[in-house]
Amino acid sequence: MKKIVSLLLLFTFGLSSCEKDDICDGNTPTTPRLVITFYNISDPSVVKNVTNLKVVGIGGGDPNGIIFNAKGTDTSKYLANGSTISIPLKTDGTTTAYSFIFNAINTNPAAVNTDVLTFNYTTQNIYVSRACGFKTNFTLNPSDNSNTAGIIRTDPANDGQWMQSIDILTPNIQTENETHVKIYF
């Protein structure tokens, strides 16, 4: 009888040590990307599509740029054609810089225009779960209360800035469900 009770206890303890697989559910919120929507400068309430926009990280990352269309060809997968893009920010720093190349594949060099945006922010690491680990939320330069807090715009080629104005709608970047930054051109 003692052997049967011991065997049952051992079996019960063995079952109680089982736990769910450590797989991060695809619907679990992870580190959000910065969502940018483009608007018409002459009518700021109208969303405007960018044409052949290429976004290339400065100081690391893929020198070809951010992949916007994974199914595209070698060149077209790096091009955004639409009114909204999402770009990642560095989780291990407080600044991220990108070259925004408007009309990037035009054969006329005068039609191509590059502006550089540098995003300044603070980070907050948040524990999600054992399977998913941590995610990072961002806050664009909280010490400055202007509409462009945390974003520095430069024109490295001195060809005129194609981005005419920038507004930050949501300085706290916690999800990708909303526009964080408006760019007018």
mmCIF file of N, CA, C and O in Angstrom, residues 33-86:
data_model
loop_
_atom_site.group_PDB
_atom_site.id
_atom_site.type_symbol
_atom_site.label_atom_id
_atom_site.label_comp_id
_atom_site.label_asym_id
_atom_site.label_seq_id
_atom_site.Cartn_x
_atom_site.Cartn_y
_atom_site.Cartn_z
ATOM 1 N N ARG A 33 6.707 50.922 -32.702
ATOM 2 C CA ARG A 33 7.433 51.770 -33.640
ATOM 3 C C ARG A 33 6.784 53.154 -33.642
ATOM 4 O O ARG A 33 5.635 53.318 -33.244
ATOM 5 N N LEU A 34 7.516 54.148 -34.090
ATOM 6 C CA LEU A 34 7.024 55.514 -34.214
ATOM 7 C C LEU A 34 6.174 55.595 -35.479
ATOM 8 O O LEU A 34 6.636 55.255 -36.567
ATOM 9 N N VAL A 35 4.922 56.036 -35.346
ATOM 10 C CA VAL A 35 4.003 56.120 -36.481
ATOM 11 C C VAL A 35 3.956 57.562 -36.979
ATOM 12 O O VAL A 35 3.655 58.483 -36.215
ATOM 13 N N ILE A 36 4.268 57.737 -38.261
ATOM 14 C CA ILE A 36 4.290 59.054 -38.900
ATOM 15 C C ILE A 36 3.238 59.075 -39.999
ATOM 16 O O ILE A 36 3.188 58.166 -40.833
ATOM 17 N N THR A 37 2.410 60.123 -40.006
ATOM 18 C CA THR A 37 1.430 60.320 -41.070
ATOM 19 C C THR A 37 1.754 61.619 -41.793
ATOM 20 O O THR A 37 2.095 62.616 -41.159
ATOM 21 N N PHE A 38 1.642 61.592 -43.105
ATOM 22 C CA PHE A 38 1.978 62.743 -43.941
ATOM 23 C C PHE A 38 0.717 63.502 -44.338
ATOM 24 O O PHE A 38 -0.316 62.901 -44.632
ATOM 25 N N TYR A 39 0.827 64.838 -44.355
ATOM 26 C CA TYR A 39 -0.310 65.713 -44.661
ATOM 27 C C TYR A 39 0.085 66.752 -45.696
ATOM 28 O O TYR A 39 1.258 67.097 -45.846
ATOM 29 N N ASN A 40 -0.928 67.278 -46.358
ATOM 30 C CA ASN A 40 -0.760 68.315 -47.368
ATOM 31 C C ASN A 40 -0.516 69.652 -46.686
ATOM 32 O O ASN A 40 -1.337 70.109 -45.900
ATOM 33 N N ILE A 41 0.576 70.315 -47.012
ATOM 34 C CA ILE A 41 0.922 71.591 -46.377
ATOM 35 C C ILE A 41 -0.079 72.690 -46.746
ATOM 36 O O ILE A 41 -0.362 73.570 -45.938
ATOM 37 N N SER A 42 -0.647 72.639 -47.946
ATOM 38 C CA SER A 42 -1.593 73.679 -48.358
ATOM 39 C C SER A 42 -2.980 73.473 -47.755
ATOM 40 O O SER A 42 -3.761 74.417 -47.687
ATOM 41 N N ASP A 43 -3.302 72.256 -47.338
ATOM 42 C CA ASP A 43 -4.565 71.971 -46.645
ATOM 43 C C ASP A 43 -4.259 70.955 -45.537
ATOM 44 O O ASP A 43 -4.349 69.743 -45.759
ATOM 45 N N PRO A 44 -3.871 71.432 -44.358
ATOM 46 C CA PRO A 44 -3.368 70.553 -43.287
ATOM 47 C C PRO A 44 -4.339 69.477 -42.795
ATOM 48 O O PRO A 44 -3.934 68.585 -42.078
ATOM 49 N N SER A 45 -5.581 69.536 -43.195
ATOM 50 C CA SER A 45 -6.523 68.498 -42.772
ATOM 51 C C SER A 45 -6.543 67.312 -43.735
ATOM 52 O O SER A 45 -7.172 66.296 -43.458
ATOM 53 N N VAL A 46 -5.841 67.427 -44.864
ATOM 54 C CA VAL A 46 -5.858 66.388 -45.888
ATOM 55 C C VAL A 46 -4.596 65.533 -45.797
ATOM 56 O O VAL A 46 -3.474 66.041 -45.853
ATOM 57 N N VAL A 47 -4.803 64.217 -45.681
ATOM 58 C CA VAL A 47 -3.695 63.268 -45.678
ATOM 59 C C VAL A 47 -3.120 63.208 -47.088
ATOM 60 O O VAL A 47 -3.854 63.246 -48.073
ATOM 61 N N LYS A 48 -1.787 63.113 -47.189
ATOM 62 C CA LYS A 48 -1.120 63.106 -48.493
ATOM 63 C C LYS A 48 -0.161 61.925 -48.582
ATOM 64 O O LYS A 48 0.568 61.638 -47.631
ATOM 65 N N ASN A 49 -0.167 61.263 -49.720
ATOM 66 C CA ASN A 49 0.729 60.131 -49.934
ATOM 67 C C ASN A 49 2.123 60.609 -50.316
ATOM 68 O O ASN A 49 2.270 61.553 -51.091
ATOM 69 N N VAL A 50 3.143 59.936 -49.785
ATOM 70 C CA VAL A 50 4.511 60.154 -50.217
ATOM 71 C C VAL A 50 4.776 59.217 -51.391
ATOM 72 O O VAL A 50 4.135 58.181 -51.513
ATOM 73 N N THR A 51 5.718 59.593 -52.229
ATOM 74 C CA THR A 51 6.052 58.788 -53.401
ATOM 75 C C THR A 51 7.491 58.336 -53.297
ATOM 76 O O THR A 51 8.401 59.158 -53.173
ATOM 77 N N ASN A 52 7.678 57.025 -53.339
ATOM 78 C CA ASN A 52 9.022 56.441 -53.327
ATOM 79 C C ASN A 52 9.897 57.018 -52.222
ATOM 80 O O ASN A 52 11.016 57.455 -52.458
ATOM 81 N N LEU A 53 9.364 56.999 -51.009
ATOM 82 C CA LEU A 53 10.109 57.474 -49.838
ATOM 83 C C LEU A 53 10.992 56.340 -49.329
ATOM 84 O O LEU A 53 10.529 55.229 -49.094
ATOM 85 N N LYS A 54 12.263 56.644 -49.161
ATOM 86 C CA LYS A 54 13.219 55.686 -48.605
ATOM 87 C C LYS A 54 13.710 56.258 -47.286
ATOM 88 O O LYS A 54 14.093 57.427 -47.216
ATOM 89 N N VAL A 55 13.693 55.437 -46.239
ATOM 90 C CA VAL A 55 14.124 55.874 -44.914
ATOM 91 C C VAL A 55 15.325 55.018 -44.514
ATOM 92 O O VAL A 55 15.217 53.798 -44.407
ATOM 93 N N VAL A 56 16.467 55.698 -44.304
ATOM 94 C CA VAL A 56 17.720 55.000 -44.001
ATOM 95 C C VAL A 56 18.224 55.461 -42.642
ATOM 96 O O VAL A 56 18.348 56.659 -42.389
ATOM 97 N N GLY A 57 18.524 54.504 -41.768
ATOM 98 C CA GLY A 57 19.064 54.820 -40.454
ATOM 99 C C GLY A 57 20.483 55.369 -40.552
ATOM 100 O O GLY A 57 21.271 54.944 -41.396
ATOM 101 N N ILE A 58 20.783 56.313 -39.677
ATOM 102 C CA ILE A 58 22.126 56.893 -39.618
ATOM 103 C C ILE A 58 22.814 56.344 -38.373
ATOM 104 O O ILE A 58 22.262 56.390 -37.281
ATOM 105 N N GLY A 59 24.008 55.823 -38.554
ATOM 106 C CA GLY A 59 24.750 55.298 -37.409
ATOM 107 C C GLY A 59 24.392 53.871 -37.058
ATOM 108 O O GLY A 59 24.323 53.509 -35.892
ATOM 109 N N GLY A 60 24.172 53.039 -38.037
ATOM 110 C CA GLY A 60 23.877 51.635 -37.777
ATOM 111 C C GLY A 60 22.674 51.173 -38.560
ATOM 112 O O GLY A 60 21.994 51.945 -39.224
ATOM 113 N N GLY A 61 22.399 49.900 -38.472
ATOM 114 C CA GLY A 61 21.261 49.338 -39.181
ATOM 115 C C GLY A 61 21.602 48.991 -40.614
ATOM 116 O O GLY A 61 22.753 49.033 -41.041
ATOM 117 N N ASP A 62 20.595 48.669 -41.385
ATOM 118 C CA ASP A 62 20.752 48.281 -42.774
ATOM 119 C C ASP A 62 21.031 49.521 -43.623
ATOM 120 O O ASP A 62 20.227 50.452 -43.637
ATOM 121 N N PRO A 63 22.152 49.576 -44.338
ATOM 122 C CA PRO A 63 22.464 50.759 -45.154
ATOM 123 C C PRO A 63 21.492 50.959 -46.315
ATOM 124 O O PRO A 63 21.447 52.034 -46.906
ATOM 125 N N ASN A 64 20.711 49.913 -46.644
ATOM 126 C CA ASN A 64 19.717 50.038 -47.707
ATOM 127 C C ASN A 64 18.454 50.734 -47.230
ATOM 128 O O ASN A 64 17.678 51.220 -48.030
ATOM 129 N N GLY A 65 18.206 50.735 -45.921
ATOM 130 C CA GLY A 65 17.028 51.391 -45.375
ATOM 131 C C GLY A 65 16.083 50.429 -44.695
ATOM 132 O O GLY A 65 16.340 49.234 -44.575
ATOM 133 N N ILE A 66 14.962 50.982 -44.271
ATOM 134 C CA ILE A 66 13.916 50.196 -43.612
ATOM 135 C C ILE A 66 13.117 49.460 -44.676
ATOM 136 O O ILE A 66 12.765 50.034 -45.711
ATOM 137 N N ILE A 67 12.805 48.206 -44.422
ATOM 138 C CA ILE A 67 11.984 47.434 -45.354
ATOM 139 C C ILE A 67 10.519 47.742 -45.061
ATOM 140 O O ILE A 67 10.016 47.466 -43.978
ATOM 141 N N PHE A 68 9.842 48.338 -46.043
ATOM 142 C CA PHE A 68 8.426 48.655 -45.914
ATOM 143 C C PHE A 68 7.552 47.620 -46.610
ATOM 144 O O PHE A 68 6.381 47.471 -46.286
ATOM 145 N N ASN A 69 8.102 46.919 -47.597
ATOM 146 C CA ASN A 69 7.339 45.953 -48.372
ATOM 147 C C ASN A 69 8.186 44.696 -48.549
ATOM 148 O O ASN A 69 8.984 44.610 -49.475
ATOM 149 N N ALA A 70 8.000 43.732 -47.656
ATOM 150 C CA ALA A 70 8.837 42.525 -47.657
ATOM 151 C C ALA A 70 8.678 41.717 -48.945
ATOM 152 O O ALA A 70 9.574 40.973 -49.328
ATOM 153 N N LYS A 71 7.568 41.856 -49.641
ATOM 154 C CA LYS A 71 7.325 41.094 -50.869
ATOM 155 C C LYS A 71 7.842 41.807 -52.112
ATOM 156 O O LYS A 71 7.753 41.296 -53.207
ATOM 157 N N GLY A 72 8.390 42.998 -51.934
ATOM 158 C CA GLY A 72 8.862 43.772 -53.082
ATOM 159 C C GLY A 72 10.178 43.258 -53.629
ATOM 160 O O GLY A 72 10.811 42.364 -53.081
ATOM 161 N N THR A 73 10.596 43.846 -54.741
ATOM 162 C CA THR A 73 11.881 43.503 -55.346
ATOM 163 C C THR A 73 12.995 44.092 -54.491
ATOM 164 O O THR A 73 12.749 44.779 -53.504
ATOM 165 N N ASP A 74 14.229 43.872 -54.916
ATOM 166 C CA ASP A 74 15.368 44.371 -54.147
ATOM 167 C C ASP A 74 15.288 45.863 -53.877
ATOM 168 O O ASP A 74 15.613 46.329 -52.803
ATOM 169 N N THR A 75 14.864 46.631 -54.868
ATOM 170 C CA THR A 75 14.777 48.079 -54.703
ATOM 171 C C THR A 75 13.461 48.498 -54.077
ATOM 172 O O THR A 75 13.427 49.315 -53.158
ATOM 173 N N SER A 76 12.357 47.941 -54.552
ATOM 174 C CA SER A 76 11.033 48.413 -54.116
ATOM 175 C C SER A 76 10.689 48.048 -52.676
ATOM 176 O O SER A 76 9.841 48.702 -52.080
ATOM 177 N N LYS A 77 11.338 47.058 -52.096
ATOM 178 C CA LYS A 77 10.991 46.703 -50.714
ATOM 179 C C LYS A 77 11.412 47.778 -49.715
ATOM 180 O O LYS A 77 10.925 47.827 -48.600
ATOM 181 N N TYR A 78 12.314 48.674 -50.129
ATOM 182 C CA TYR A 78 12.767 49.757 -49.259
ATOM 183 C C TYR A 78 11.992 51.060 -49.472
ATOM 184 O O TYR A 78 12.304 52.065 -48.854
ATOM 185 N N LEU A 79 10.992 51.045 -50.335
ATOM 186 C CA LEU A 79 10.252 52.253 -50.672
ATOM 187 C C LEU A 79 8.864 52.255 -50.046
ATOM 188 O O LEU A 79 8.158 51.261 -50.082
ATOM 189 N N ALA A 80 8.486 53.405 -49.496
ATOM 190 C CA ALA A 80 7.147 53.588 -48.947
ATOM 191 C C ALA A 80 6.355 54.454 -49.910
ATOM 192 O O ALA A 80 6.831 55.490 -50.366
ATOM 193 N N ASN A 81 5.160 54.019 -50.233
ATOM 194 C CA ASN A 81 4.237 54.777 -51.064
ATOM 195 C C ASN A 81 2.894 54.751 -50.345
ATOM 196 O O ASN A 81 2.168 53.779 -50.422
ATOM 197 N N GLY A 82 2.611 55.786 -49.630
ATOM 198 C CA GLY A 82 1.384 55.853 -48.856
ATOM 199 C C GLY A 82 1.418 57.050 -47.940
ATOM 200 O O GLY A 82 2.327 57.878 -47.997
ATOM 201 N N SER A 83 0.437 57.139 -47.073
ATOM 202 C CA SER A 83 0.346 58.314 -46.202
ATOM 203 C C SER A 83 0.887 58.071 -44.795
ATOM 204 O O SER A 83 1.072 59.014 -44.039
ATOM 205 N N THR A 84 1.148 56.814 -44.439
ATOM 206 C CA THR A 84 1.604 56.505 -43.075
ATOM 207 C C THR A 84 2.744 55.498 -43.124
ATOM 208 O O THR A 84 2.705 54.538 -43.892
ATOM 209 N N ILE A 85 3.762 55.741 -42.300
ATOM 210 C CA ILE A 85 4.859 54.793 -42.147
ATOM 211 C C ILE A 85 5.106 54.575 -40.660
ATOM 212 O O ILE A 85 4.733 55.404 -39.832
ATOM 213 N N SER A 86 5.744 53.462 -40.336
ATOM 214 C CA SER A 86 6.149 53.166 -38.962
ATOM 215 C C SER A 86 7.636 52.851 -38.976
ATOM 216 O O SER A 86 8.090 52.021 -39.761
#
